[in-house]
C-alpha positions as protocol buffer text, in pm:
chain_id: "A"
residue {
  index: 1
  type: MET
  ca { x: 0 y: 0 z: 0 }
}
residue {
  index: 2
  type: ALA
  ca { x: 280 y: 246 z: 89 }
}
residue {
  index: 3
  type: GLU
  ca { x: 454 y: 170 z: -241 }
}
residue {
  index: 4
  type: GLN
  ca { x: 130 y: 232 z: -433 }
}
residue {
  index: 5
  type: ARG
  ca { x: 84 y: 569 z: -263 }
}
residue {
  index: 6
  type: ARG
  ca { x: 440 y: 672 z: -346 }
}
residue {
  index: 7
  type: ASN
  ca { x: 362 y: 599 z: -711 }
}
residue {
  index: 8
  type: LEU
  ca { x: 68 y: 841 z: -712 }
}
residue {
  index: 9
  type: PRO
  ca { x: 110 y: 1185 z: -868 }
}
residue {
  index: 10
  type: SER
  ca { x: 95 y: 1467 z: -614 }
}
residue {
  index: 11
  type: LEU
  ca { x: -238 y: 1630 z: -526 }
}
residue {
  index: 12
  type: ASP
  ca { x: -136 y: 1961 z: -690 }
}
residue {
  index: 13
  type: LEU
  ca { x: -65 y: 1779 z: -1017 }
}
residue {
  index: 14
  type: LEU
  ca { x: -398 y: 1596 z: -1001 }
}
residue {
  index: 15
  type: ARG
  ca { x: -587 y: 1920 z: -932 }
}
residue {
  index: 16
  type: GLY
  ca { x: -430 y: 2075 z: -1240 }
}
residue {
  index: 17
  type: PHE
  ca { x: -516 y: 1772 z: -1452 }
}
residue {
  index: 18
  type: GLU
  ca { x: -877 y: 1758 z: -1321 }
}
residue {
  index: 19
  type: ALA
  ca { x: -936 y: 2125 z: -1403 }
}
residue {
  index: 20
  type: ALA
  ca { x: -789 y: 2084 z: -1752 }
}
residue {
  index: 21
  type: ALA
  ca { x: -994 y: 1768 z: -1817 }
}
residue {
  index: 22
  type: ARG
  ca { x: -1316 y: 1925 z: -1689 }
}
residue {
  index: 23
  type: ASN
  ca { x: -1268 y: 2243 z: -1894 }
}
residue {
  index: 24
  type: LEU
  ca { x: -1093 y: 2074 z: -2188 }
}
residue {
  index: 25
  type: SER
  ca { x: -872 y: 2380 z: -2185 }
}
residue {
  index: 26
  type: PHE
  ca { x: -536 y: 2458 z: -2024 }
}
residue {
  index: 27
  type: THR
  ca { x: -620 y: 2829 z: -2038 }
}
residue {
  index: 28
  type: ARG
  ca { x: -953 y: 2801 z: -1851 }
}
residue {
  index: 29
  type: ALA
  ca { x: -798 y: 2561 z: -1600 }
}
residue {
  index: 30
  type: ALA
  ca { x: -517 y: 2809 z: -1537 }
}
residue {
  index: 31
  type: LYS
  ca { x: -763 y: 3093 z: -1470 }
}
residue {
  index: 32
  type: GLU
  ca { x: -958 y: 2871 z: -1230 }
}
residue {
  index: 33
  type: LEU
  ca { x: -644 y: 2773 z: -1038 }
}
residue {
  index: 34
  type: PHE
  ca { x: -480 y: 3119 z: -1052 }
}
residue {
  index: 35
  type: VAL
  ca { x: -168 y: 2989 z: -1227 }
}
residue {
  index: 36
  type: THR
  ca { x: -28 y: 3029 z: -1578 }
}
residue {
  index: 37
  type: GLN
  ca { x: -136 y: 2824 z: -1877 }
}
residue {
  index: 38
  type: SER
  ca { x: 216 y: 2688 z: -1912 }
}
residue {
  index: 39
  type: ALA
  ca { x: 211 y: 2575 z: -1547 }
}
residue {
  index: 40
  type: VAL
  ca { x: -101 y: 2362 z: -1608 }
}
residue {
  index: 41
  type: SER
  ca { x: 54 y: 2224 z: -1927 }
}
residue {
  index: 42
  type: ARG
  ca { x: 367 y: 2125 z: -1732 }
}
residue {
  index: 43
  type: GLN
  ca { x: 158 y: 1961 z: -1460 }
}
residue {
  index: 44
  type: VAL
  ca { x: -24 y: 1748 z: -1714 }
}
residue {
  index: 45
  type: LYS
  ca { x: 300 y: 1657 z: -1892 }
}
residue {
  index: 46
  type: THR
  ca { x: 454 y: 1552 z: -1559 }
}
residue {
  index: 47
  type: ILE
  ca { x: 162 y: 1316 z: -1493 }
}
residue {
  index: 48
  type: GLU
  ca { x: 181 y: 1175 z: -1845 }
}
residue {
  index: 49
  type: ASP
  ca { x: 553 y: 1107 z: -1801 }
}
residue {
  index: 50
  type: HIS
  ca { x: 486 y: 953 z: -1461 }
}
residue {
  index: 51
  type: LEU
  ca { x: 215 y: 720 z: -1596 }
}
residue {
  index: 52
  type: GLY
  ca { x: 374 y: 656 z: -1934 }
}
residue {
  index: 53
  type: ALA
  ca { x: 51 y: 735 z: -2117 }
}
residue {
  index: 54
  type: ALA
  ca { x: -93 y: 1033 z: -2302 }
}
residue {
  index: 55
  type: LEU
  ca { x: -392 y: 1188 z: -2130 }
}
residue {
  index: 56
  type: PHE
  ca { x: -492 y: 1442 z: -2394 }
}
residue {
  index: 57
  type: VAL
  ca { x: -497 y: 1465 z: -2770 }
}
residue {
  index: 58
  type: ARG
  ca { x: -366 y: 1816 z: -2833 }
}
residue {
  index: 59
  type: ARG
  ca { x: -516 y: 1983 z: -3135 }
}
residue {
  index: 60
  type: HIS
  ca { x: -507 y: 2342 z: -3257 }
}
residue {
  index: 61
  type: ARG
  ca { x: -706 y: 2536 z: -2996 }
}
residue {
  index: 62
  type: ALA
  ca { x: -869 y: 2217 z: -2871 }
}
residue {
  index: 63
  type: LEU
  ca { x: -809 y: 1936 z: -2624 }
}
residue {
  index: 64
  type: MET
  ca { x: -959 y: 1589 z: -2620 }
}
residue {
  index: 65
  type: LEU
  ca { x: -920 y: 1323 z: -2352 }
}
residue {
  index: 66
  type: THR
  ca { x: -769 y: 991 z: -2448 }
}
residue {
  index: 67
  type: ASP
  ca { x: -910 y: 667 z: -2303 }
}
residue {
  index: 68
  type: ALA
  ca { x: -644 y: 688 z: -2031 }
}
residue {
  index: 69
  type: GLY
  ca { x: -741 y: 1050 z: -1971 }
}
residue {
  index: 70
  type: HIS
  ca { x: -1108 y: 960 z: -1930 }
}
residue {
  index: 71
  type: GLU
  ca { x: -1020 y: 687 z: -1682 }
}
residue {
  index: 72
  type: LEU
  ca { x: -798 y: 913 z: -1473 }
}
residue {
  index: 73
  type: TYR
  ca { x: -1046 y: 1200 z: -1486 }
}
residue {
  index: 74
  type: ARG
  ca { x: -1332 y: 989 z: -1350 }
}
residue {
  index: 75
  type: ALA
  ca { x: -1119 y: 869 z: -1059 }
}
residue {
  index: 76
  type: THR
  ca { x: -964 y: 1209 z: -989 }
}
residue {
  index: 77
  type: ALA
  ca { x: -1294 y: 1400 z: -999 }
}
residue {
  index: 78
  type: GLN
  ca { x: -1454 y: 1156 z: -759 }
}
residue {
  index: 79
  type: ALA
  ca { x: -1157 y: 1161 z: -520 }
}
residue {
  index: 80
  type: LEU
  ca { x: -1137 y: 1543 z: -515 }
}
residue {
  index: 81
  type: ARG
  ca { x: -1513 y: 1570 z: -459 }
}
residue {
  index: 82
  type: GLN
  ca { x: -1494 y: 1330 z: -165 }
}
residue {
  index: 83
  type: LEU
  ca { x: -1199 y: 1519 z: -19 }
}
residue {
  index: 84
  type: SER
  ca { x: -1384 y: 1848 z: -55 }
}
residue {
  index: 85
  type: ASP
  ca { x: -1700 y: 1709 z: 106 }
}
residue {
  index: 86
  type: ALA
  ca { x: -1503 y: 1558 z: 394 }
}
residue {
  index: 87
  type: ALA
  ca { x: -1317 y: 1885 z: 455 }
}
residue {
  index: 88
  type: ALA
  ca { x: -1644 y: 2081 z: 456 }
}
residue {
  index: 89
  type: LYS
  ca { x: -1804 y: 1843 z: 706 }
}
residue {
  index: 90
  type: ILE
  ca { x: -1500 y: 1855 z: 933 }
}
residue {
  index: 91
  type: ARG
  ca { x: -1502 y: 2236 z: 928 }
}
residue {
  index: 92
  type: GLN
  ca { x: -1874 y: 2241 z: 1010 }
}
residue {
  index: 93
  type: ARG
  ca { x: -1834 y: 1994 z: 1293 }
}
residue {
  index: 94
  type: ALA
  ca { x: -1532 y: 2177 z: 1432 }
}
residue {
  index: 95
  type: ALA
  ca { x: -1741 y: 2492 z: 1443 }
}
residue {
  index: 96
  type: GLY
  ca { x: -2010 y: 2296 z: 1628 }
}
residue {
  index: 97
  type: ARG
  ca { x: -2287 y: 2460 z: 1430 }
}
residue {
  index: 98
  type: THR
  ca { x: -2435 y: 2204 z: 1190 }
}
residue {
  index: 99
  type: LEU
  ca { x: -2648 y: 1903 z: 1273 }
}
residue {
  index: 100
  type: THR
  ca { x: -2809 y: 1679 z: 1011 }
}
residue {
  index: 101
  type: VAL
  ca { x: -3126 y: 1485 z: 1094 }
}
residue {
  index: 102
  type: THR
  ca { x: -3267 y: 1226 z: 857 }
}
residue {
  index: 103
  type: THR
  ca { x: -3622 y: 1094 z: 880 }
}
residue {
  index: 104
  type: THR
  ca { x: -3924 y: 1012 z: 665 }
}
residue {
  index: 105
  type: ILE
  ca { x: -4084 y: 1282 z: 453 }
}
residue {
  index: 106
  type: GLY
  ca { x: -4414 y: 1255 z: 642 }
}
residue {
  index: 107
  type: PHE
  ca { x: -4257 y: 1278 z: 988 }
}
residue {
  index: 108
  type: ALA
  ca { x: -4039 y: 1572 z: 884 }
}
residue {
  index: 109
  type: SER
  ca { x: -4327 y: 1766 z: 729 }
}
residue {
  index: 110
  type: LEU
  ca { x: -4605 y: 1693 z: 979 }
}
residue {
  index: 111
  type: TRP
  ca { x: -4426 y: 1655 z: 1314 }
}
residue {
  index: 112
  type: LEU
  ca { x: -4061 y: 1761 z: 1324 }
}
residue {
  index: 113
  type: ILE
  ca { x: -4049 y: 2084 z: 1125 }
}
residue {
  index: 114
  type: PRO
  ca { x: -4350 y: 2246 z: 1302 }
}
residue {
  index: 115
  type: ARG
  ca { x: -4167 y: 2191 z: 1635 }
}
residue {
  index: 116
  type: LEU
  ca { x: -3818 y: 2304 z: 1534 }
}
residue {
  index: 117
  type: ALA
  ca { x: -3880 y: 2662 z: 1639 }
}
residue {
  index: 118
  type: ASP
  ca { x: -3887 y: 2541 z: 2000 }
}
residue {
  index: 119
  type: PHE
  ca { x: -3541 y: 2386 z: 1969 }
}
residue {
  index: 120
  type: ARG
  ca { x: -3407 y: 2687 z: 1779 }
}
residue {
  index: 121
  type: SER
  ca { x: -3525 y: 2914 z: 2061 }
}
residue {
  index: 122
  type: GLN
  ca { x: -3308 y: 2712 z: 2300 }
}
residue {
  index: 123
  type: ARG
  ca { x: -3005 y: 2661 z: 2074 }
}
residue {
  index: 124
  type: PRO
  ca { x: -3001 y: 2932 z: 1805 }
}
residue {
  index: 125
  type: ASP
  ca { x: -2629 y: 2864 z: 1754 }
}
residue {
  index: 126
  type: ILE
  ca { x: -2698 y: 2522 z: 1596 }
}
residue {
  index: 127
  type: ASP
  ca { x: -2782 y: 2502 z: 1225 }
}
residue {
  index: 128
  type: ILE
  ca { x: -3024 y: 2216 z: 1157 }
}
residue {
  index: 129
  type: ARG
  ca { x: -3034 y: 2034 z: 823 }
}
residue {
  index: 130
  type: ILE
  ca { x: -3334 y: 1807 z: 762 }
}
residue {
  index: 131
  type: ALA
  ca { x: -3270 y: 1522 z: 517 }
}
residue {
  index: 132
  type: ALA
  ca { x: -3618 y: 1382 z: 448 }
}
residue {
  index: 133
  type: ASP
  ca { x: -3592 y: 1042 z: 284 }
}
residue {
  index: 134
  type: SER
  ca { x: -3774 y: 713 z: 327 }
}
residue {
  index: 135
  type: ARG
  ca { x: -3454 y: 512 z: 280 }
}
residue {
  index: 136
  type: MET
  ca { x: -3271 y: 357 z: 574 }
}
residue {
  index: 137
  type: ILE
  ca { x: -2952 y: 565 z: 558 }
}
residue {
  index: 138
  type: ASP
  ca { x: -2618 y: 465 z: 708 }
}
residue {
  index: 139
  type: LEU
  ca { x: -2553 y: 767 z: 930 }
}
residue {
  index: 140
  type: GLU
  ca { x: -2174 y: 742 z: 950 }
}
residue {
  index: 141
  type: ARG
  ca { x: -2128 y: 674 z: 579 }
}
residue {
  index: 142
  type: GLU
  ca { x: -2359 y: 962 z: 481 }
}
residue {
  index: 143
  type: GLY
  ca { x: -2208 y: 1203 z: 736 }
}
residue {
  index: 144
  type: MET
  ca { x: -2532 y: 1247 z: 933 }
}
residue {
  index: 145
  type: GLU
  ca { x: -2571 y: 1264 z: 1309 }
}
residue {
  index: 146
  type: ILE
  ca { x: -2930 y: 1170 z: 1401 }
}
residue {
  index: 147
  type: ALA
  ca { x: -3211 y: 966 z: 1249 }
}
residue {
  index: 148
  type: VAL
  ca { x: -3573 y: 923 z: 1347 }
}
residue {
  index: 149
  type: ARG
  ca { x: -3657 y: 580 z: 1206 }
}
residue {
  index: 150
  type: TYR
  ca { x: -4013 y: 465 z: 1137 }
}
residue {
  index: 151
  type: CYS
  ca { x: -4017 y: 87 z: 1146 }
}
residue {
  index: 152
  type: MET
  ca { x: -4124 y: -231 z: 1319 }
}
residue {
  index: 153
  type: PRO
  ca { x: -3956 y: -270 z: 1661 }
}
residue {
  index: 154
  type: ARG
  ca { x: -3760 y: -572 z: 1541 }
}
residue {
  index: 155
  type: ALA
  ca { x: -3611 y: -361 z: 1259 }
}
residue {
  index: 156
  type: ALA
  ca { x: -3485 y: -87 z: 1492 }
}
residue {
  index: 157
  type: PRO
  ca { x: -3104 y: -87 z: 1518 }
}
residue {
  index: 158
  type: GLU
  ca { x: -2926 y: -174 z: 1840 }
}
residue {
  index: 159
  type: GLY
  ca { x: -2921 y: 118 z: 2080 }
}
residue {
  index: 160
  type: ALA
  ca { x: -3225 y: 290 z: 1924 }
}
residue {
  index: 161
  type: ILE
  ca { x: -3457 y: 472 z: 2166 }
}
residue {
  index: 162
  type: LYS
  ca { x: -3831 y: 435 z: 2109 }
}
residue {
  index: 163
  type: LEU
  ca { x: -3994 y: 776 z: 2095 }
}
residue {
  index: 164
  type: PHE
  ca { x: -4356 y: 670 z: 2050 }
}
residue {
  index: 165
  type: GLY
  ca { x: -4587 y: 429 z: 1873 }
}
residue {
  index: 166
  type: GLU
  ca { x: -4878 y: 536 z: 1657 }
}
residue {
  index: 167
  type: VAL
  ca { x: -5255 y: 512 z: 1633 }
}
residue {
  index: 168
  type: VAL
  ca { x: -5423 y: 494 z: 1290 }
}
residue {
  index: 169
  type: LEU
  ca { x: -5755 y: 677 z: 1254 }
}
residue {
  index: 170
  type: PRO
  ca { x: -5963 y: 854 z: 986 }
}
residue {
  index: 171
  type: VAL
  ca { x: -5928 y: 1231 z: 979 }
}
residue {
  index: 172
  type: CYS
  ca { x: -6081 y: 1510 z: 773 }
}
residue {
  index: 173
  type: SER
  ca { x: -6149 y: 1881 z: 768 }
}
residue {
  index: 174
  type: PRO
  ca { x: -6427 y: 1999 z: 1002 }
}
residue {
  index: 175
  type: THR
  ca { x: -6596 y: 2157 z: 699 }
}
residue {
  index: 176
  type: LEU
  ca { x: -6631 y: 1819 z: 527 }
}
residue {
  index: 177
  type: VAL
  ca { x: -6896 y: 1676 z: 760 }
}
residue {
  index: 178
  type: THR
  ca { x: -7242 y: 1810 z: 678 }
}
residue {
  index: 179
  type: ARG
  ca { x: -7603 y: 1703 z: 720 }
}
residue {
  index: 180
  type: SER
  ca { x: -7606 y: 1571 z: 364 }
}
residue {
  index: 181
  type: ALA
  ca { x: -7268 y: 1400 z: 409 }
}
residue {
  index: 182
  type: PRO
  ca { x: -7254 y: 1274 z: 769 }
}
residue {
  index: 183
  type: LEU
  ca { x: -6955 y: 1090 z: 914 }
}
residue {
  index: 184
  type: ALA
  ca { x: -7068 y: 934 z: 1240 }
}
residue {
  index: 185
  type: THR
  ca { x: -7004 y: 567 z: 1158 }
}
residue {
  index: 186
  type: PRO
  ca { x: -6759 y: 386 z: 927 }
}
residue {
  index: 187
  type: ALA
  ca { x: -7048 y: 312 z: 689 }
}
residue {
  index: 188
  type: ASP
  ca { x: -7090 y: 686 z: 635 }
}
residue {
  index: 189
  type: LEU
  ca { x: -6761 y: 685 z: 439 }
}
residue {
  index: 190
  type: ARG
  ca { x: -6973 y: 600 z: 135 }
}
residue {
  index: 191
  type: HIS
  ca { x: -7065 y: 972 z: 126 }
}
residue {
  index: 192
  type: HIS
  ca { x: -6702 y: 1083 z: 105 }
}
residue {
  index: 193
  type: VAL
  ca { x: -6390 y: 1078 z: -113 }
}
residue {
  index: 194
  type: LEU
  ca { x: -6115 y: 858 z: 35 }
}
residue {
  index: 195
  type: LEU
  ca { x: -5757 y: 986 z: 22 }
}
residue {
  index: 196
  type: HIS
  ca { x: -5512 y: 701 z: -33 }
}
residue {
  index: 197
  type: TYR
  ca { x: -5141 y: 690 z: 48 }
}
residue {
  index: 198
  type: GLN
  ca { x: -4968 y: 470 z: -208 }
}
residue {
  index: 199
  type: MET
  ca { x: -4591 y: 422 z: -184 }
}
residue {
  index: 200
  type: ALA
  ca { x: -4378 y: 395 z: -498 }
}
residue {
  index: 201
  type: ASP
  ca { x: -4332 y: 20 z: -441 }
}
residue {
  index: 202
  type: GLY
  ca { x: -4696 y: -48 z: -345 }
}
residue {
  index: 203
  type: VAL
  ca { x: -4960 y: 33 z: -87 }
}
residue {
  index: 204
  type: ALA
  ca { x: -4857 y: 82 z: 275 }
}
residue {
  index: 205
  type: PRO
  ca { x: -5084 y: -184 z: 435 }
}
residue {
  index: 206
  type: TRP
  ca { x: -5088 y: -15 z: 776 }
}
residue {
  index: 207
  type: LEU
  ca { x: -5233 y: 297 z: 608 }
}
residue {
  index: 208
  type: SER
  ca { x: -5452 y: 119 z: 355 }
}
residue {
  index: 209
  type: TRP
  ca { x: -5821 y: 197 z: 333 }
}
residue {
  index: 210
  type: THR
  ca { x: -5879 y: -155 z: 200 }
}
residue {
  index: 211
  type: VAL
  ca { x: -5728 y: -307 z: 515 }
}
residue {
  index: 212
  type: TRP
  ca { x: -5905 y: -55 z: 742 }
}
residue {
  index: 213
  type: LEU
  ca { x: -6247 y: -123 z: 585 }
}
residue {
  index: 214
  type: GLU
  ca { x: -6195 y: -498 z: 611 }
}
residue {
  index: 215
  type: THR
  ca { x: -6112 y: -451 z: 980 }
}
residue {
  index: 216
  type: MET
  ca { x: -6440 y: -257 z: 1015 }
}
residue {
  index: 217
  type: GLN
  ca { x: -6621 y: -546 z: 837 }
}
residue {
  index: 218
  type: LEU
  ca { x: -6703 y: -319 z: 542 }
}
residue {
  index: 219
  type: PRO
  ca { x: -6495 y: -475 z: 262 }
}
residue {
  index: 220
  type: GLY
  ca { x: -6747 y: -387 z: -11 }
}
residue {
  index: 221
  type: LEU
  ca { x: -6797 y: -21 z: 79 }
}
residue {
  index: 222
  type: LYS
  ca { x: -6798 y: 210 z: -224 }
}
residue {
  index: 223
  type: PRO
  ca { x: -6685 y: 565 z: -147 }
}
residue {
  index: 224
  type: ALA
  ca { x: -6793 y: 874 z: -336 }
}
residue {
  index: 225
  type: GLY
  ca { x: -6451 y: 880 z: -499 }
}
residue {
  index: 226
  type: SER
  ca { x: -6079 y: 826 z: -448 }
}
residue {
  index: 227
  type: LEU
  ca { x: -5760 y: 1032 z: -469 }
}
residue {
  index: 228
  type: ARG
  ca { x: -5415 y: 873 z: -447 }
}
residue {
  index: 229
  type: PHE
  ca { x: -5088 y: 1028 z: -332 }
}
residue {
  index: 230
  type: SER
  ca { x: -4726 y: 913 z: -326 }
}
residue {
  index: 231
  type: GLN
  ca { x: -4647 y: 1072 z: 14 }
}
residue {
  index: 232
  type: HIS
  ca { x: -4834 y: 1048 z: 345 }
}
residue {
  index: 233
  type: ASP
  ca { x: -4807 y: 1421 z: 415 }
}
residue {
  index: 234
  type: GLN
  ca { x: -4977 y: 1489 z: 81 }
}
residue {
  index: 235
  type: THR
  ca { x: -5286 y: 1293 z: 191 }
}
residue {
  index: 236
  type: ILE
  ca { x: -5298 y: 1488 z: 519 }
}
residue {
  index: 237
  type: HIS
  ca { x: -5267 y: 1827 z: 347 }
}
residue {
  index: 238
  type: ALA
  ca { x: -5543 y: 1722 z: 105 }
}
residue {
  index: 239
  type: ALA
  ca { x: -5759 y: 1631 z: 406 }
}
residue {
  index: 240
  type: ILE
  ca { x: -5691 y: 1972 z: 563 }
}
residue {
  index: 241
  type: ASP
  ca { x: -5805 y: 2131 z: 233 }
}
residue {
  index: 242
  type: GLY
  ca { x: -6136 y: 1941 z: 254 }
}
residue {
  index: 243
  type: GLN
  ca { x: -6070 y: 1714 z: -42 }
}
residue {
  index: 244
  type: GLY
  ca { x: -6165 y: 1394 z: 141 }
}
residue {
  index: 245
  type: VAL
  ca { x: -6100 y: 1163 z: 436 }
}
residue {
  index: 246
  type: ALA
  ca { x: -5747 y: 1036 z: 504 }
}
residue {
  index: 247
  type: LEU
  ca { x: -5608 y: 769 z: 731 }
}
residue {
  index: 248
  type: GLY
  ca { x: -5396 y: 972 z: 966 }
}
residue {
  index: 249
  type: THR
  ca { x: -5163 y: 865 z: 1241 }
}
residue {
  index: 250
  type: SER
  ca { x: -5108 y: 1005 z: 1584 }
}
residue {
  index: 251
  type: PRO
  ca { x: -4858 y: 1154 z: 1664 }
}
residue {
  index: 252
  type: LEU
  ca { x: -4846 y: 1313 z: 1317 }
}
residue {
  index: 253
  type: VAL
  ca { x: -5201 y: 1454 z: 1323 }
}
residue {
  index: 254
  type: ARG
  ca { x: -5245 y: 1528 z: 1694 }
}
residue {
  index: 255
  type: GLN
  ca { x: -5129 y: 1889 z: 1669 }
}
residue {
  index: 256
  type: LEU
  ca { x: -5345 y: 1945 z: 1361 }
}
residue {
  index: 257
  type: ILE
  ca { x: -5648 y: 1816 z: 1553 }
}
residue {
  index: 258
  type: LYS
  ca { x: -5562 y: 2040 z: 1847 }
}
residue {
  index: 259
  type: GLN
  ca { x: -5541 y: 2340 z: 1612 }
}
residue {
  index: 260
  type: GLY
  ca { x: -5884 y: 2256 z: 1465 }
}
residue {
  index: 261
  type: LYS
  ca { x: -5748 y: 2195 z: 1115 }
}
residue {
  index: 262
  type: LEU
  ca { x: -5856 y: 1832 z: 1131 }
}
residue {
  index: 263
  type: ILE
  ca { x: -6111 y: 1628 z: 1323 }
}
residue {
  index: 264
  type: ALA
  ca { x: -6121 y: 1256 z: 1404 }
}
residue {
  index: 265
  type: PRO
  ca { x: -6498 y: 1200 z: 1368 }
}
residue {
  index: 266
  type: LEU
  ca { x: -6500 y: 822 z: 1409 }
}
residue {
  index: 267
  type: ALA
  ca { x: -6438 y: 635 z: 1732 }
}
residue {
  index: 268
  type: LYS
  ca { x: -6284 y: 348 z: 1538 }
}
residue {
  index: 269
  type: LYS
  ca { x: -5904 y: 351 z: 1553 }
}
residue {
  index: 270
  type: PHE
  ca { x: -5631 y: 94 z: 1601 }
}
residue {
  index: 271
  type: ASP
  ca { x: -5271 y: 76 z: 1717 }
}
residue {
  index: 272
  type: SER
  ca { x: -5012 y: 32 z: 1443 }
}
residue {
  index: 273
  type: SER
  ca { x: -4733 y: -222 z: 1484 }
}
residue {
  index: 274
  type: ARG
  ca { x: -4483 y: 44 z: 1381 }
}
residue {
  index: 275
  type: ALA
  ca { x: -4312 y: 308 z: 1592 }
}
residue {
  index: 276
  type: TYR
  ca { x: -4064 y: 595 z: 1575 }
}
residue {
  index: 277
  type: PHE
  ca { x: -3711 y: 540 z: 1704 }
}
residue {
  index: 278
  type: LEU
  ca { x: -3426 y: 781 z: 1776 }
}
residue {
  index: 279
  type: VAL
  ca { x: -3091 y: 667 z: 1637 }
}
residue {
  index: 280
  type: THR
  ca { x: -2762 y: 852 z: 1691 }
}
residue {
  index: 281
  type: ALA
  ca { x: -2448 y: 798 z: 1484 }
}
residue {
  index: 282
  type: PRO
  ca { x: -2183 y: 640 z: 1713 }
}
residue {
  index: 283
  type: ASN
  ca { x: -1914 y: 878 z: 1593 }
}
residue {
  index: 284
  type: ALA
  ca { x: -2129 y: 1180 z: 1681 }
}
residue {
  index: 285
  type: ALA
  ca { x: -2302 y: 1066 z: 2000 }
}
residue {
  index: 286
  type: GLU
  ca { x: -2077 y: 1264 z: 2237 }
}
residue {
  index: 287
  type: ARG
  ca { x: -2095 y: 1595 z: 2055 }
}
residue {
  index: 288
  type: PRO
  ca { x: -2279 y: 1852 z: 2273 }
}
residue {
  index: 289
  type: GLU
  ca { x: -2516 y: 1966 z: 1998 }
}
residue {
  index: 290
  type: VAL
  ca { x: -2609 y: 1605 z: 1917 }
}
residue {
  index: 291
  type: LYS
  ca { x: -2677 y: 1531 z: 2285 }
}
residue {
  index: 292
  type: ASP
  ca { x: -2889 y: 1846 z: 2315 }
}
residue {
  index: 293
  type: PHE
  ca { x: -3099 y: 1769 z: 2008 }
}
residue {
  index: 294
  type: ALA
  ca { x: -3149 y: 1405 z: 2112 }
}
residue {
  index: 295
  type: ALA
  ca { x: -3257 y: 1517 z: 2461 }
}
residue {
  index: 296
  type: TRP
  ca { x: -3497 y: 1768 z: 2308 }
}
residue {
  index: 297
  type: LEU
  ca { x: -3652 y: 1498 z: 2087 }
}
residue {
  index: 298
  type: ILE
  ca { x: -3701 y: 1272 z: 2388 }
}
residue {
  index: 299
  type: ARG
  ca { x: -3870 y: 1554 z: 2582 }
}
residue {
  index: 300
  type: GLN
  ca { x: -4100 y: 1621 z: 2287 }
}
residue {
  index: 301
  type: ALA
  ca { x: -4183 y: 1250 z: 2269 }
}
residue {
  index: 302
  type: LYS
  ca { x: -4273 y: 1242 z: 2639 }
}
residue {
  index: 303
  type: GLN
  ca { x: -4505 y: 1538 z: 2589 }
}
residue {
  index: 304
  type: GLU
  ca { x: -4661 y: 1354 z: 2295 }
}
residue {
  index: 305
  type: ALA
  ca { x: -4717 y: 1046 z: 2510 }
}
residue {
  index: 306
  type: ARG
  ca { x: -4887 y: 1252 z: 2783 }
}
residue {
  index: 307
  type: HIS
  ca { x: -5128 y: 1406 z: 2535 }
}
residue {
  index: 308
  type: ARG
  ca { x: -5185 y: 1092 z: 2325 }
}
residue {
  index: 309
  type: GLY
  ca { x: -5530 y: 1009 z: 2455 }
}
residue {
  index: 310
  type: THR
  ca { x: -5668 y: 1356 z: 2511 }
}
residue {
  index: 311
  type: LEU
  ca { x: -5773 y: 1430 z: 2153 }
}
residue {
  index: 312
  type: LEU
  ca { x: -5829 y: 1082 z: 2018 }
}
residue {
  index: 313
  type: LYS
  ca { x: -6084 y: 928 z: 2255 }
}
């Protein structure tokens, strides 16, 4: 390994080559790097001599990469990008100002973001970055500090802290329920449009109207219509707008019910087998800002647990 590293061209030479390859011009590369055109040309020639292969086809006022040049450019561009990203993350962490939290799109939109002002009021010195994604992301590999994972308990990683479970229940705008379109029993859903959450790889069964209606012993119920969405928060925002009835989940809709934007008109609800878990990257767990944000999340979760039954009885 040491011998291989000694055989590598220096970083300055590779930066000159990468700029020339990206611009296909020694002149533009020189301006970018604040050196002379002849300096970039010498850097490239040094690498070519070192590797024993031509990297460019030099034509009148034009450059073209050879096959060897293409191969080296791909590797060099990727390596320089990774070095730049790593340096930026280290600078941010050293300053103690940036914290990245990854979670699902629905949880970020409906629960986390509306509460962030509370944390910001306590720690205005910390910059929060929300990475909303339904994928299970490797925190250390992606350079992130905290995740709120939505999964079955058996799928939660070792060391994860359960924040809260969830209750599934129909929700809609208060303006949707009228004398001509009542919603006092599950059978009354025939008067209403049902808002469906359908994931890219299929229906989420725990938020499926088909499953919910079968549980209510109404498998043949025909609603007034259907609308389908690719994200859970989209169905909830459509419900707020009065476009139909959605299957919501507490904790995500509790605050919206408290604010009067949604109602839970039916007594029928059931506990989901899924829950939300706090996960902290091992390499970031001892950083003060990570500890503070994790502690804040746990406090918020305890408040959620205390209020869980007050609006959903």
